[in-house]
């Protein structure tokens, strides 16, 4: 296997690699900073990364990868319950964080390593851990033949453990091997003609696949660069695309906000028109937003479709036709089929026959950490991964996602949110007797989280804001209910099961 980051291996250049606001690193500086991290984490089992939108997060993850140690990116807004679960499940040996960041109590019990961007070798670190040795170590892992005393890191070794919600219970850790990262990024490079000349701009969070794997590791694998906005806004997009950035990645909510802003921001339209590629993913981009952006800029947003467990499965190619409502054909190396409920495979490419998307290929995760039951249930007997997404295929092979099998999964702002997880958190509030959570269409977020609550005391139900804060503080702010509806009782069937479809629209 070739090294994950060839541009860091041999003679890292003074080309820009990362930029976050006023702070930037060249490849040589990144090699030194990440090399220092690698030296300090080598041999650790797994390391947690406090994944703020900062260059330290990128350096921490790249450093762990250079050392062959799996990184567990943590949402810095995780609430107690979510964080507690992730830490006990993934059992990291230590936590990597930017200096001066205050970590919440559960993390303070772990050994902490401050990630500095300083390129001077750390005097406390063993001399074998200089940048040069560590980037060489990665090259060795790739079998380039350079001499080193270190054992190669196998391509099936875990690179990342990324937590993702299911319909019930706490989030599961998807174990993503090095092979999957390399395969998906190289397939996207083929589809998008993505090269070292590209400069990517985005404002995505760095604790999920979209922002971290595609948005940071993607440019670094190509030897190109990434400029992170810190937080997404249309002014940042305008500025970076006007100053040399070539590609934009975002979730549909970001493109919706761009579409809304375009009439009043002519510079935004000009900046988007000059980009080489505008890419949306993590949820469906509504046709209306596609069309508004195309009308104002003359440019079409291309969609790609993936999952934490599978990384990327399909993408509209840079030289392909960007049809609104489609996510393109399967990427090179990815096998994709549609399967009906009775198990029969949909053969027709007729734009009408519906089936669940199942995939196979080098882009797939290995397992859910500590969850052999869930891992087994996710695959068919012959090794296809069941995505739960329902689609049709057009005559030219393009995939059109038309729905999802699980009604208890909500996609809000591009985040996947399990209804069960929020229901459990709500039931822990003393003012809540019964709770049900659903997703409702939302023009900005795609879907918004709605909580249906039977209060313990109907005379003084807990306030909407209090329940939102309760969920934000236990789980994460993006999981908080945006609307709370109070009922005297939840609709139940004869078996006592809550009938969500019977909740008033
Ligand atoms: C609000 N806030 C609160 C509360 N209410 N904090 C604590 N308690 C509360 N009750 C805070 C929020 O944390 C946030 O802080 C700010 O107020 C605004 O919140 P909100 O309105 O919810 O956020 P937003 O700015 O409207 O978010 C929209 C967004 C975001 C920027 C589009 O949803 C987003 O970043 N989405 C990306 C999701 C993503 O990357 N998904 C990839 C997974 P602050 O502003 O400080 O943060 S899917 C994936 O990886 C697969 C592989 C794929 O296909 O891509
Ligand atoms: P996650 O589990 O958070 O990684 O989210 C993966 C899910 O996001 C997929 O199973 C799809 O339901 C959805 N998704 C990702 N990209 C797209 C897209 N371009 N169009 C529609 N849905 C998407």
XYZ file of C-alpha atoms and ligand atoms in Angstrom:
583
model
C 0.000 0.000 0.000
C 1.274 3.479 -0.815
C 1.556 5.931 2.073
C -1.648 7.727 2.968
C 0.004 11.110 2.458
C 2.758 10.904 -0.152
C 3.259 14.676 -0.004
C 4.399 14.341 3.611
C 6.774 11.479 3.022
C 9.934 12.263 1.198
C 10.799 15.892 0.984
C 7.776 17.838 2.156
C 7.569 21.116 0.316
C 6.822 24.683 1.255
C 3.503 24.433 -0.579
C 0.492 25.335 1.561
C -1.295 22.382 3.170
C -3.793 23.825 5.672
C -5.228 27.209 6.457
C -7.644 28.030 9.264
C -8.208 31.793 9.353
C -4.882 33.484 9.954
C -3.105 30.231 10.839
C -1.599 28.086 8.121
C 0.884 25.254 7.665
C 2.998 24.243 4.692
C 3.613 20.558 3.960
C 7.014 20.850 5.625
C 5.466 22.398 8.727
C 2.672 19.835 8.798
C 5.185 17.000 8.440
C 7.109 18.352 11.412
C 4.089 19.050 13.627
C 2.283 15.807 12.783
C 5.556 13.925 13.026
C 5.993 15.191 16.562
C 2.482 13.988 17.439
C 3.217 10.630 15.820
C 6.288 10.234 17.977
C 4.316 10.821 21.112
C 1.363 8.552 20.338
C 3.134 5.646 18.643
C 2.159 2.401 20.307
C -0.924 3.859 21.997
C -4.041 1.778 21.427
C -6.483 4.460 20.323
C -6.337 8.204 20.812
C -9.201 10.640 21.227
C -9.002 13.922 19.330
C -10.885 16.970 20.641
C -12.021 17.902 17.173
C -12.458 21.671 17.234
C -12.402 23.339 13.798
C -8.699 24.126 14.115
C -5.350 23.211 12.564
C -4.529 21.301 15.763
C -7.289 18.798 14.922
C -5.808 18.203 11.471
C -2.295 17.855 12.900
C -3.544 15.459 15.614
C -5.352 13.177 13.179
C -2.538 13.174 10.623
C -0.042 12.529 13.430
C -2.046 9.542 14.666
C -2.283 8.188 11.119
C 1.472 8.577 10.604
C 1.980 6.553 13.774
C -0.522 3.889 12.730
C -2.716 4.679 15.746
C -6.507 4.917 15.404
C -8.012 8.335 16.126
C -11.457 8.864 17.655
C -12.637 12.374 16.738
C -14.873 13.875 19.424
C -17.504 16.540 18.873
C -16.337 19.371 21.155
C -20.011 20.100 21.860
C -20.778 16.550 23.004
C -22.901 16.438 26.127
C -22.046 14.342 29.206
C -24.017 11.282 28.285
C -22.788 11.089 24.701
C -19.185 11.761 25.687
C -19.342 9.235 28.522
C -20.588 6.570 26.146
C -17.970 7.266 23.467
C -15.129 7.252 26.002
C -16.178 4.035 27.696
C -16.820 2.340 24.351
C -13.628 3.408 22.574
C -11.361 3.440 25.656
C -8.788 5.877 24.278
C -5.301 5.812 25.818
C -5.024 9.596 25.744
C -6.568 12.734 24.334
C -5.043 15.151 21.826
C -6.179 18.770 22.081
C -5.096 22.290 21.211
C -3.135 23.980 23.996
C -5.291 26.046 26.300
C -8.523 24.225 25.405
C -10.539 23.373 28.465
C -11.687 19.770 28.363
C -14.826 18.505 30.131
C -14.512 16.379 33.262
C -14.666 12.890 31.686
C -11.662 13.764 29.499
C -9.628 15.279 32.285
C -9.096 11.781 33.643
C -7.158 10.860 30.500
C -3.536 11.666 29.741
C -3.564 14.798 27.613
C -1.136 15.723 24.871
C -1.203 19.308 23.669
C -0.878 19.507 19.909
C 1.381 22.365 18.963
C 1.958 23.731 15.496
C 5.450 24.513 16.573
C 7.854 22.761 14.250
C 10.801 22.595 16.618
C 11.412 19.044 17.799
C 9.969 18.540 21.272
C 12.848 18.178 23.735
C 10.750 15.771 25.836
C 10.225 13.456 22.953
C 12.501 10.600 22.116
C 14.844 11.472 19.280
C 13.403 8.760 17.057
C 10.279 10.829 16.847
C 11.575 13.669 14.722
C 9.433 14.634 11.803
C 11.713 13.056 9.258
C 11.615 9.668 10.941
C 7.873 9.734 11.319
C 7.012 10.624 7.797
C 9.488 7.968 6.714
C 7.679 5.532 8.939
C 4.516 6.172 7.028
C 6.295 5.703 3.736
C 7.586 2.401 5.007
C 4.091 1.411 5.876
C 3.449 1.894 2.229
C 6.265 -0.374 1.258
C 8.281 2.168 -0.687
C 11.393 0.353 0.388
C 12.987 3.140 2.436
C 14.919 1.634 5.324
C 13.390 1.892 8.783
C 13.345 -0.069 11.982
C 9.586 0.359 12.333
C 7.070 -2.271 11.415
C 4.804 -1.383 8.514
C 1.237 -0.366 9.287
C -1.122 -2.714 7.489
C -3.842 -1.310 5.299
C -6.544 -3.136 7.257
C -5.432 -1.447 10.477
C -8.003 0.977 11.898
C -7.410 4.625 11.008
C -10.477 6.224 12.574
C -13.377 5.299 14.822
C -16.260 7.620 13.917
C -19.437 7.573 16.008
C -22.718 7.489 14.142
C -26.321 7.335 15.375
C -28.635 4.406 14.843
C -32.398 4.344 15.305
C -32.180 3.256 18.938
C -29.548 3.243 21.638
C -26.315 5.208 21.840
C -24.142 5.949 18.767
C -21.989 3.139 17.347
C -18.304 3.508 16.546
C -17.622 2.725 12.901
C -14.076 1.378 12.568
C -12.637 2.784 9.345
C -9.454 1.134 8.075
C -6.630 2.922 6.252
C -7.525 1.020 3.091
C -11.018 2.566 2.995
C -9.691 6.108 3.328
C -7.171 5.615 0.546
C -9.737 3.897 -1.694
C -12.465 6.489 -1.281
C -10.175 9.491 -1.709
C -8.574 8.013 -4.824
C -11.967 7.175 -6.305
C -13.096 10.768 -5.713
C -9.863 12.051 -7.259
C -10.713 10.055 -10.371
C -14.318 11.252 -10.449
C -13.512 14.900 -9.800
C -10.086 15.207 -11.447
C -8.987 16.298 -7.991
C -5.279 17.162 -7.978
C -2.554 18.917 -6.022
C -3.560 22.103 -7.812
C -6.907 22.141 -6.018
C -7.626 24.372 -3.057
C -10.685 23.226 -1.121
C -12.807 25.526 1.029
C -15.364 24.380 3.597
C -16.772 25.060 7.048
C -17.750 21.517 8.015
C -17.272 20.020 11.468
C -14.145 17.862 11.822
C -15.636 14.968 13.822
C -17.493 13.376 10.917
C -16.460 11.790 7.648
C -17.550 14.680 5.439
C -15.437 17.406 7.059
C -12.546 15.251 8.270
C -11.988 12.497 5.700
C -13.136 14.275 2.548
C -12.470 17.820 3.709
C -9.052 17.495 5.368
C -7.495 14.126 4.541
C -8.734 14.492 0.933
C -6.682 17.552 -0.002
C -3.671 16.245 1.969
C -3.690 12.923 0.128
C -3.619 14.812 -3.173
C -0.899 17.205 -2.069
C -3.319 20.101 -2.488
C -4.609 22.370 0.232
C -7.637 23.100 2.377
C -8.879 26.368 3.820
C -11.306 25.903 6.676
C -13.744 28.696 7.438
C -13.899 28.021 11.175
C -17.630 28.402 10.897
C -19.636 28.407 7.699
C -20.898 31.684 6.293
C -21.427 32.965 2.781
C -18.886 35.800 3.190
C -16.170 33.255 3.927
C -17.145 31.262 0.848
C -17.032 34.405 -1.297
C -13.667 35.452 0.080
C -11.926 32.109 -0.353
C -13.343 31.303 -3.784
C -12.341 34.797 -4.931
C -8.828 34.263 -3.592
C -7.818 31.090 -5.346
C -9.901 28.289 -3.834
C -11.120 25.911 -6.549
C -13.600 23.586 -4.798
C -16.366 23.962 -2.207
C -17.759 21.135 -0.060
C -20.921 21.567 1.996
C -24.088 19.999 3.338
C -27.428 20.957 1.747
C -28.183 23.434 4.575
C -25.086 25.393 3.536
C -26.121 25.391 -0.131
C -29.630 26.405 0.930
C -28.149 29.373 2.794
C -26.055 30.193 -0.285
C -29.181 30.045 -2.468
C -30.987 32.356 -0.050
C -28.072 34.815 0.033
C -27.401 34.960 -3.717
C -29.940 37.670 -4.635
C -28.347 40.134 -2.200
C -24.708 39.065 -2.636
C -23.556 39.451 -6.262
C -19.932 38.765 -5.236
C -21.030 35.350 -3.990
C -22.513 34.485 -7.386
C -19.315 35.580 -9.092
C -17.144 33.587 -6.707
C -19.215 30.412 -7.164
C -19.198 30.876 -10.934
C -15.399 30.852 -10.871
C -15.036 27.644 -8.836
C -13.974 24.425 -10.517
C -16.333 22.215 -8.509
C -19.199 22.755 -6.043
C -20.022 19.560 -4.142
C -22.954 18.806 -1.839
C -23.465 15.730 0.311
C -24.617 14.209 3.628
C -28.284 14.644 2.670
C -30.313 15.368 -0.448
C -29.956 18.841 -1.941
C -33.489 19.984 -2.828
C -34.069 20.587 -6.531
C -35.243 24.135 -5.773
C -31.862 25.038 -4.257
C -30.013 23.333 -7.140
C -31.995 25.406 -9.604
C -31.639 28.708 -7.756
C -27.861 28.300 -7.592
C -27.654 27.274 -11.248
C -29.771 30.252 -12.308
C -27.679 32.769 -10.360
C -24.223 31.380 -11.109
C -24.474 29.320 -14.269
C -22.886 26.509 -12.242
C -24.419 23.212 -11.163
C -23.725 21.717 -7.774
C -22.683 18.058 -8.016
C -23.813 15.555 -5.393
C -22.039 12.558 -3.989
C -23.554 9.915 -1.737
C -21.898 8.216 1.176
C -22.156 7.060 4.751
C -19.870 6.925 7.750
C -19.726 3.141 7.317
C -19.069 3.137 3.585
C -17.306 6.435 2.959
C -18.274 7.435 -0.591
C -20.365 5.194 -2.830
C -21.407 7.346 -5.772
C -20.573 10.748 -7.191
C -21.506 12.883 -10.142
C -18.247 13.169 -12.081
C -16.626 16.512 -12.863
C -16.976 15.632 -16.553
C -20.457 14.140 -16.073
C -23.923 15.603 -16.178
C -25.066 17.137 -12.868
C -28.764 16.318 -12.795
C -30.653 17.699 -9.801
C -31.977 14.910 -7.594
C -29.288 12.399 -8.545
C -26.075 11.378 -6.794
C -24.310 10.016 -9.878
C -23.020 6.555 -10.732
C -21.076 4.240 -8.411
C -17.468 5.332 -7.879
C -14.654 3.233 -9.370
C -14.197 0.078 -7.287
C -17.625 0.301 -5.632
C -20.188 -2.410 -6.394
C -23.752 -1.182 -5.908
C -27.080 -2.970 -6.237
C -30.721 -2.288 -5.381
C -32.539 -5.016 -3.460
C -36.270 -5.425 -2.880
C -37.790 -6.346 0.484
C -38.032 -10.004 -0.553
C -34.302 -10.081 -1.286
C -34.547 -10.026 -5.073
C -32.121 -7.773 -6.897
C -33.582 -4.987 -9.021
C -32.037 -5.409 -12.455
C -33.803 -2.617 -14.284
C -32.182 0.764 -14.881
C -35.565 2.325 -15.560
C -35.724 5.226 -13.127
C -38.722 3.554 -11.467
C -37.919 0.232 -9.822
C -37.199 0.850 -6.172
C -34.850 -1.050 -3.855
C -32.524 -0.684 -0.908
C -28.991 0.358 -1.857
C -26.449 -2.308 -0.931
C -22.737 -1.808 -1.520
C -19.499 -3.761 -1.528
C -15.963 -2.549 -2.052
C -12.679 -1.325 -0.585
C -14.393 1.816 0.721
C -16.256 -0.052 3.499
C -15.662 0.044 7.240
C -14.535 -3.059 9.102
C -16.992 -3.277 11.971
C -18.886 -1.410 14.662
C -16.585 -1.306 17.664
C -17.678 -3.776 20.386
C -20.888 -4.485 18.469
C -20.582 -7.821 16.622
C -24.389 -8.064 16.670
C -24.832 -4.753 14.881
C -21.981 -5.514 12.472
C -23.509 -8.868 11.525
C -26.939 -7.303 11.028
C -25.514 -4.635 8.737
C -24.222 -7.109 6.134
C -25.946 -9.725 3.970
C -24.666 -13.298 4.009
C -22.694 -12.594 0.831
C -20.971 -9.514 2.226
C -23.050 -6.599 0.940
C -23.558 -3.685 3.311
C -27.188 -2.687 3.765
C -27.289 1.125 3.631
C -30.978 1.500 4.544
C -31.258 4.094 1.747
C -33.881 3.440 -0.892
C -33.270 4.404 -4.511
C -33.955 3.936 -8.201
C -31.405 3.916 -11.029
C -31.672 5.892 -14.234
C -30.880 4.294 -17.607
C -27.329 5.731 -17.502
C -26.691 4.158 -14.089
C -27.160 7.329 -12.061
C -28.584 6.647 -8.598
C -31.573 8.632 -7.389
C -32.227 8.322 -3.640
C -35.964 8.344 -2.979
C -36.184 7.539 0.728
C -34.897 5.620 3.684
C -36.045 2.374 5.283
C -35.840 3.544 8.915
C -38.380 6.193 9.855
C -36.581 6.675 13.164
C -33.513 8.259 11.564
C -33.574 12.011 11.107
C -31.152 13.978 8.886
C -30.949 17.526 10.165
C -28.345 19.948 8.815
C -26.612 16.871 7.376
C -26.261 15.256 10.803
C -27.758 11.803 11.287
C -29.831 11.702 14.460
C -31.537 8.668 15.963
C -35.014 9.248 17.371
C -34.500 6.630 20.110
C -31.450 8.364 21.482
C -33.377 11.617 21.942
C -36.428 9.853 23.372
C -34.198 8.238 26.009
C -32.660 11.598 26.890
C -36.100 13.240 27.156
C -37.365 10.455 29.415
C -34.527 11.263 31.810
C -36.052 14.702 32.373
C -38.224 14.645 35.512
C -40.975 16.654 33.815
C -41.435 14.110 31.008
C -43.647 11.046 31.381
C -43.678 9.847 27.785
C -41.820 10.996 24.710
C -41.694 10.295 20.994
C -39.383 11.946 18.475
C -39.978 12.419 14.762
C -38.466 14.353 11.871
C -40.404 16.987 9.989
C -39.497 18.760 6.734
C -37.565 21.985 7.309
C -36.529 24.349 4.510
C -33.126 25.108 6.081
C -32.168 21.894 7.889
C -33.851 19.408 5.547
C -35.543 17.878 8.566
C -36.026 19.249 12.059
C -36.281 17.247 15.254
C -39.780 17.325 16.774
C -40.416 16.062 20.318
C -43.895 14.851 21.298
C -44.094 14.962 25.048
C -46.601 13.830 27.659
C -45.691 15.925 30.704
C -45.486 14.326 34.141
C -47.586 17.207 35.447
C -49.970 18.529 32.800
C -50.448 21.700 34.872
C -46.783 22.679 34.554
C -45.172 21.066 31.528
C -41.403 21.604 31.116
C -40.744 24.539 28.800
C -39.633 23.935 25.227
C -36.284 25.685 25.776
C -35.618 23.650 28.891
C -36.109 20.381 27.017
C -33.907 21.620 24.164
C -31.156 22.530 26.635
C -31.567 19.183 28.385
C -30.990 17.263 25.129
C -28.195 19.608 23.981
C -26.422 19.166 27.315
C -26.826 15.371 27.491
C -26.197 14.521 23.815
C -25.200 17.386 21.481
C -26.754 20.716 20.437
C -27.585 19.495 16.911
C -29.755 16.749 18.449
C -31.928 19.171 20.396
C -35.639 19.306 19.511
C -36.455 22.409 17.501
C -40.173 22.014 18.273
C -41.916 20.467 21.280
C -45.568 19.426 21.063
C -47.445 18.512 24.249
C -50.032 15.727 24.306
C -52.199 14.080 26.954
C -51.170 10.645 25.721
C -49.170 9.150 22.867
C -51.091 7.100 20.299
C -50.409 3.399 20.953
C -51.511 0.185 19.283
C -53.029 -2.826 21.067
C -49.543 -4.048 21.927
C -48.767 -0.739 23.631
C -46.286 0.297 20.926
C -46.188 4.002 20.070
C -47.710 4.631 16.639
C -45.663 7.573 15.359
C -47.582 7.704 12.116
C -50.725 8.507 14.103
C -49.192 11.635 15.641
C -51.104 14.702 14.439
C -49.392 16.260 11.401
C -28.174 26.500 19.983
N -26.929 26.224 20.335
C -26.972 25.596 21.503
C -28.326 25.474 21.884
N -29.048 26.056 20.930
N -26.008 25.125 22.286
C -26.358 24.528 23.441
N -27.650 24.401 23.864
C -28.654 24.855 23.126
N -29.911 24.710 23.550
C -25.718 26.571 19.554
C -25.231 25.559 18.581
O -24.329 24.645 19.171
C -24.505 26.434 17.570
O -23.263 26.859 18.075
C -25.365 27.638 17.491
O -26.080 27.670 18.722
C -26.313 27.574 16.330
O -26.946 26.318 16.369
P -27.747 25.737 15.175
O -28.740 26.742 14.749
O -28.205 24.409 15.548
O -26.607 25.518 14.140
P -26.461 26.047 12.709
O -25.363 27.050 12.661
O -27.766 26.457 12.160
O -25.992 24.707 11.979
C -26.200 24.501 10.611
C -24.994 23.811 10.018
C -24.716 22.548 10.846
C -23.793 24.776 10.077
C -25.288 23.476 8.595
O -25.898 21.790 10.883
C -23.574 21.729 10.329
O -22.403 22.076 10.507
N -23.853 20.588 9.651
C -22.849 19.703 9.124
C -23.154 18.288 9.479
C -22.139 17.318 8.900
O -20.975 17.635 8.689
N -22.572 16.081 8.651
C -21.681 15.101 8.144
C -22.140 13.764 8.668
P -22.043 27.179 17.120
O -22.575 28.078 16.067
O -21.039 27.790 18.005
O -21.660 25.849 16.579
S -22.667 12.731 7.320
C -21.269 12.084 6.716
O -20.175 12.375 7.140
C -21.496 11.205 5.518
C -20.330 10.308 5.308
C -21.693 12.065 4.284
O -22.328 11.614 3.341
O -21.193 13.192 4.286
P -24.099 9.378 8.154
O -24.553 8.089 8.678
O -24.212 10.518 9.074
O -22.747 9.197 7.596
O -25.063 9.729 6.968
C -25.207 8.852 5.880
C -26.528 9.054 5.238
O -26.611 10.371 4.681
C -26.804 8.157 4.082
O -27.233 6.884 4.500
C -27.870 8.921 3.312
O -29.132 8.694 3.884
C -27.474 10.363 3.556
N -26.787 10.979 2.423
C -25.474 11.224 2.266
N -25.251 11.856 1.092
C -26.453 12.019 0.493
C -26.900 12.609 -0.738
N -26.052 13.197 -1.576
N -28.221 12.567 -1.008
C -29.094 12.002 -0.154
N -28.735 11.443 1.014
C -27.436 11.453 1.339
